[in-house]
PDB file of C-alpha atoms in Angstrom:
ATOM      1  CA  MET A  67      19.913  15.580-214.805  1.00 56.00           C
ATOM      2  CA  ALA A  68      16.764  15.379-212.768  1.00 60.00           C
ATOM      3  CA  THR A  69      15.758  17.950-210.916  1.00 63.00           C
ATOM      4  CA  LYS A  70      13.927  17.716-207.285  1.00 65.00           C
ATOM      5  CA  LYS A  71      10.238  19.007-207.252  1.00 63.00           C
ATOM      6  CA  PRO A  72      10.433  21.399-204.004  1.00 61.00           C
ATOM      7  CA  HIS A  73       8.414  20.225-201.208  1.00 69.00           C
ATOM      8  CA  TRP A  74       6.034  22.816-200.411  1.00 68.00           C
ATOM      9  CA  VAL A  75       4.655  23.375-196.773  1.00 66.00           C
ATOM     10  CA  SER A  76       0.591  23.496-196.551  1.00 61.00           C
ATOM     11  CA  SER A  77      -1.602  25.532-194.289  1.00 68.00           C
ATOM     12  CA  LYS A  78      -3.796  22.549-193.828  1.00 72.00           C
ATOM     13  CA  LYS A  79      -0.782  20.302-192.516  1.00 65.00           C
ATOM     14  CA  CYS A  80       0.655  23.155-190.292  1.00 64.00           C
ATOM     15  CA  MET A  81      -2.653  23.921-188.482  1.00 69.00           C
ATOM     16  CA  SER A  82      -3.676  20.284-188.014  1.00 68.00           C
ATOM     17  CA  MET A  83      -0.608  19.858-185.659  1.00 71.00           C
ATOM     18  CA  SER A  84      -1.811  19.307-182.227  1.00 75.00           C
ATOM     19  CA  GLY A  85       1.134  20.832-180.236  1.00 75.00           C
ATOM     20  CA  HIS A  86       0.743  23.875-177.748  1.00 78.00           C
ATOM     21  CA  TYR A  87       3.971  25.091-179.344  1.00 79.00           C
ATOM     22  CA  ASN A  88       5.128  23.855-183.016  1.00 76.00           C
ATOM     23  CA  ILE A  89       8.298  24.721-184.647  1.00 74.00           C
ATOM     24  CA  ILE A  90       8.520  24.280-188.284  1.00 70.00           C
ATOM     25  CA  LEU A  91      11.966  24.086-189.871  1.00 72.00           C
ATOM     26  CA  GLY A  92      13.399  23.520-193.225  1.00 71.00           C
ATOM     27  CA  PRO A  93      15.336  24.894-196.255  1.00 70.00           C
ATOM     28  CA  TRP A  94      14.755  28.464-197.147  1.00 74.00           C
ATOM     29  CA  SER A  95      11.811  29.439-199.525  1.00 74.00           C
ATOM     30  CA  ASN A  96       9.589  26.188-199.409  1.00 77.00           C
ATOM     31  CA  GLY A  97       6.403  28.022-198.049  1.00 73.00           C
ATOM     32  CA  LYS A  98       6.865  27.980-194.043  1.00 81.00           C
ATOM     33  CA  SER A  99       5.971  31.610-193.528  1.00 84.00           C
ATOM     34  CA  TYR A 100       3.419  31.434-196.300  1.00 83.00           C
ATOM     35  CA  ALA A 101       1.440  28.670-195.193  1.00 87.00           C
ATOM     36  CA  VAL A 102       1.661  29.569-191.288  1.00 90.00           C
ATOM     37  CA  LYS A 103       0.411  33.351-191.915  1.00 93.00           C
ATOM     38  CA  ASN A 104      -2.352  32.109-194.093  1.00 94.00           C
ATOM     39  CA  GLY A 105      -3.623  29.300-191.688  1.00 93.00           C
ATOM     40  CA  VAL A 106      -3.402  31.652-188.709  1.00 95.00           C
ATOM     41  CA  VAL A 107      -5.125  34.463-190.285  1.00 97.00           C
ATOM     42  CA  ALA A 108      -8.045  31.999-191.604  1.00 96.00           C
ATOM     43  CA  GLU A 109      -8.549  30.535-188.221  1.00 95.00           C
ATOM     44  CA  CYS A 110      -8.407  34.237-186.904  1.00 97.00           C
ATOM     45  CA  TYR A 111     -11.136  35.366-189.065  1.00 98.00           C
ATOM     46  CA  LYS A 112     -13.386  32.236-188.899  1.00 97.00           C
ATOM     47  CA  ASN A 113     -13.223  31.789-184.971  1.00 96.00           C
ATOM     48  CA  GLY A 114     -12.943  35.804-184.136  1.00 96.00           C
ATOM     49  CA  CYS A 115      -9.669  34.919-181.980  1.00 97.00           C
ATOM     50  CA  LYS A 116      -6.336  36.991-182.517  1.00 97.00           C
ATOM     51  CA  MET A 117      -2.699  36.177-182.937  1.00 96.00           C
ATOM     52  CA  ALA A 118       0.557  37.752-182.318  1.00 95.00           C
ATOM     53  CA  LEU A 119       3.418  38.109-184.764  1.00 95.00           C
ATOM     54  CA  ILE A 120       6.435  38.117-182.671  1.00 92.00           C
ATOM     55  CA  ARG A 121       9.989  38.998-183.922  1.00 91.00           C
ATOM     56  CA  ARG A 122      13.431  39.069-182.364  1.00 88.00           C
ATOM     57  CA  ASN A 123      14.369  42.882-182.606  1.00 87.00           C
ATOM     58  CA  ASP A 124      12.032  45.765-182.233  1.00 83.00           C
ATOM     59  CA  LEU A 125      13.514  47.093-185.628  1.00 83.00           C
ATOM     60  CA  GLU A 126      11.308  44.568-187.256  1.00 86.00           C
ATOM     61  CA  ASN A 127       8.439  45.309-185.534  1.00 88.00           C
ATOM     62  CA  LYS A 128       7.422  48.576-187.208  1.00 94.00           C
ATOM     63  CA  ASP A 129       3.909  48.971-188.906  1.00 96.00           C
ATOM     64  CA  ASN A 130       5.529  48.919-192.498  1.00 96.00           C
ATOM     65  CA  ILE A 131       7.284  45.791-191.897  1.00 95.00           C
ATOM     66  CA  ILE A 132       4.099  44.083-190.100  1.00 96.00           C
ATOM     67  CA  GLN A 133       2.080  45.302-193.332  1.00 97.00           C
ATOM     68  CA  ASN A 134       4.700  43.914-195.645  1.00 96.00           C
ATOM     69  CA  TYR A 135       4.864  40.339-193.957  1.00 94.00           C
ATOM     70  CA  PHE A 136       1.058  40.276-194.781  1.00 97.00           C
ATOM     71  CA  LEU A 137       1.534  41.136-198.473  1.00 97.00           C
ATOM     72  CA  ASP A 138       1.295  37.563-199.878  1.00 95.00           C
ATOM     73  CA  CYS A 139      -1.661  36.522-197.334  1.00 96.00           C
ATOM     74  CA  ASN A 140      -4.789  35.316-199.341  1.00 95.00           C
ATOM     75  CA  VAL A 141      -6.998  38.008-197.272  1.00 97.00           C
ATOM     76  CA  GLU A 142      -9.786  38.402-200.088  1.00 97.00           C
ATOM     77  CA  GLN A 143     -10.406  34.617-200.344  1.00 97.00           C
ATOM     78  CA  ILE A 144     -10.238  33.840-196.516  1.00 97.00           C
ATOM     79  CA  THR A 145     -12.722  36.352-195.817  1.00 98.00           C
ATOM     80  CA  GLY A 146     -15.006  35.972-198.877  1.00 98.00           C
ATOM     81  CA  GLY A 147     -14.184  39.485-200.311  1.00 97.00           C
ATOM     82  CA  GLU A 148     -14.919  41.309-196.721  1.00 98.00           C
ATOM     83  CA  TYR A 149     -11.339  42.216-196.666  1.00 98.00           C
ATOM     84  CA  ASN A 150      -8.117  42.533-199.192  1.00 97.00           C
ATOM     85  CA  GLY A 151      -5.633  43.561-196.754  1.00 98.00           C
ATOM     86  CA  ILE A 152      -3.923  43.600-193.936  1.00 98.00           C
ATOM     87  CA  VAL A 153      -2.610  46.888-192.067  1.00 98.00           C
ATOM     88  CA  ALA A 154      -0.983  47.965-189.028  1.00 98.00           C
ATOM     89  CA  TYR A 155      -1.745  50.974-186.697  1.00 97.00           C
ATOM     90  CA  ARG A 156       0.771  51.151-183.435  1.00 95.00           C
ATOM     91  CA  LYS A 157       1.533  47.461-183.977  1.00 95.00           C
ATOM     92  CA  ASP A 158      -1.971  46.705-184.049  1.00 97.00           C
ATOM     93  CA  ILE A 159      -2.980  44.626-186.879  1.00 98.00           C
ATOM     94  CA  PHE A 160      -6.302  44.744-188.618  1.00 98.00           C
ATOM     95  CA  PHE A 161      -8.021  43.214-191.455  1.00 98.00           C
ATOM     96  CA  ALA A 162      -8.870  46.028-193.950  1.00 98.00           C
ATOM     97  CA  LYS A 163     -10.653  47.113-197.279  1.00 98.00           C
ATOM     98  CA  TYR A 164      -9.232  49.186-199.567  1.00 97.00           C
ATOM     99  CA  ASP A 165     -11.295  52.338-200.468  1.00 97.00           C
ATOM    100  CA  PRO A 166     -10.131  53.757-203.732  1.00 96.00           C
ATOM    101  CA  ASP A 167     -12.319  56.746-203.645  1.00 97.00           C
ATOM    102  CA  ASN A 168     -10.493  57.998-200.972  1.00 96.00           C
ATOM    103  CA  ASP A 169      -7.281  55.983-201.508  1.00 97.00           C
ATOM    104  CA  LYS A 170      -7.144  54.842-198.003  1.00 97.00           C
ATOM    105  CA  TRP A 171      -7.251  51.466-196.157  1.00 97.00           C
ATOM    106  CA  VAL A 172     -10.257  51.330-193.619  1.00 98.00           C
ATOM    107  CA  ARG A 173      -9.627  49.128-190.791  1.00 98.00           C
ATOM    108  CA  GLY A 174     -11.882  46.439-189.747  1.00 98.00           C
ATOM    109  CA  GLN A 175     -11.839  43.415-187.535  1.00 97.00           C
ATOM    110  CA  HIS A 176      -8.646  43.567-185.027  1.00 98.00           C
ATOM    111  CA  LEU A 177      -6.309  40.326-185.977  1.00 98.00           C
ATOM    112  CA  GLY A 178      -3.710  40.808-183.476  1.00 98.00           C
ATOM    113  CA  ARG A 179      -0.615  42.546-182.499  1.00 96.00           C
ATOM    114  CA  GLY A 180       3.210  42.603-183.360  1.00 95.00           C
ATOM    115  CA  PHE A 181       5.400  42.125-180.317  1.00 93.00           C
ATOM    116  CA  SER A 182       9.257  41.939-180.222  1.00 90.00           C
ATOM    117  CA  VAL A 183      11.445  40.034-178.077  1.00 89.00           C
ATOM    118  CA  ALA A 184      13.930  42.874-177.509  1.00 88.00           C
ATOM    119  CA  ALA A 185      10.854  44.836-176.094  1.00 84.00           C
ATOM    120  CA  VAL A 186       9.357  42.498-173.991  1.00 80.00           C
ATOM    121  CA  MET A 187       9.508  44.541-170.923  1.00 76.00           C
ATOM    122  CA  HIS A 188       7.304  46.979-172.369  1.00 75.00           C
ATOM    123  CA  SER A 189       4.657  44.345-173.266  1.00 75.00           C
ATOM    124  CA  LYS A 190       4.810  41.486-170.622  1.00 76.00           C
ATOM    125  CA  SER A 191       2.271  42.804-168.227  1.00 79.00           C
ATOM    126  CA  GLY A 192      -0.292  43.801-170.903  1.00 83.00           C
ATOM    127  CA  VAL A 193      -3.762  42.248-171.046  1.00 86.00           C
ATOM    128  CA  TYR A 194      -4.200  39.980-174.056  1.00 88.00           C
ATOM    129  CA  GLN A 195      -7.593  38.424-174.316  1.00 93.00           C
ATOM    130  CA  ASN A 196      -8.666  35.939-176.796  1.00 94.00           C
ATOM    131  CA  TYR A 197      -4.990  35.602-178.361  1.00 95.00           C
ATOM    132  CA  LYS A 198      -5.068  32.057-179.445  1.00 94.00           C
ATOM    133  CA  TYR A 199      -1.855  32.032-182.128  1.00 92.00           C
ATOM    134  CA  ALA A 200       1.625  33.312-182.092  1.00 92.00           C
ATOM    135  CA  ILE A 201       3.983  33.149-184.845  1.00 90.00           C
ATOM    136  CA  TYR A 202       7.337  33.857-183.919  1.00 89.00           C
ATOM    137  CA  GLU A 203       9.114  34.383-187.228  1.00 85.00           C
ATOM    138  CA  GLU A 204      12.718  34.297-188.183  1.00 76.00           C
ATOM    139  CA  PHE A 205      13.637  32.897-184.758  1.00 71.00           C
ATOM    140  CA  VAL A 206      16.601  30.744-186.187  1.00 69.00           C
ATOM    141  CA  LYS A 207      19.455  32.697-188.202  1.00 64.00           C
TER     142      LYS A 207
END
């Protein structure tokens, strides 16, 4: 019996969409999140703009969960080795470089911020300059 090859979503295809809002739906585990986050992170690094990572619940908007979301992002490749990770501090998201001598991450360029729909009343009147992208992750259950 022949098995179908999985159809992987590509960053190039996601980032080439011209809509103001692009919704990417598909089967579980076909690379949607991976493609979008790598495409958005690359554009933000290249153009110096920022992104919002939006989740439904504030519980999903903790620094450790934000950082975990970016663990599979190709940061070193995207930044040409300038950074090798992404960290979050008080919901702000930064490119970072690990310093093995001090066993710490050194924050660099500000990448964006984590938001939750449940806590929108706490952030709706803020000033968010130079935000070009928003990833609303796991909005369909």
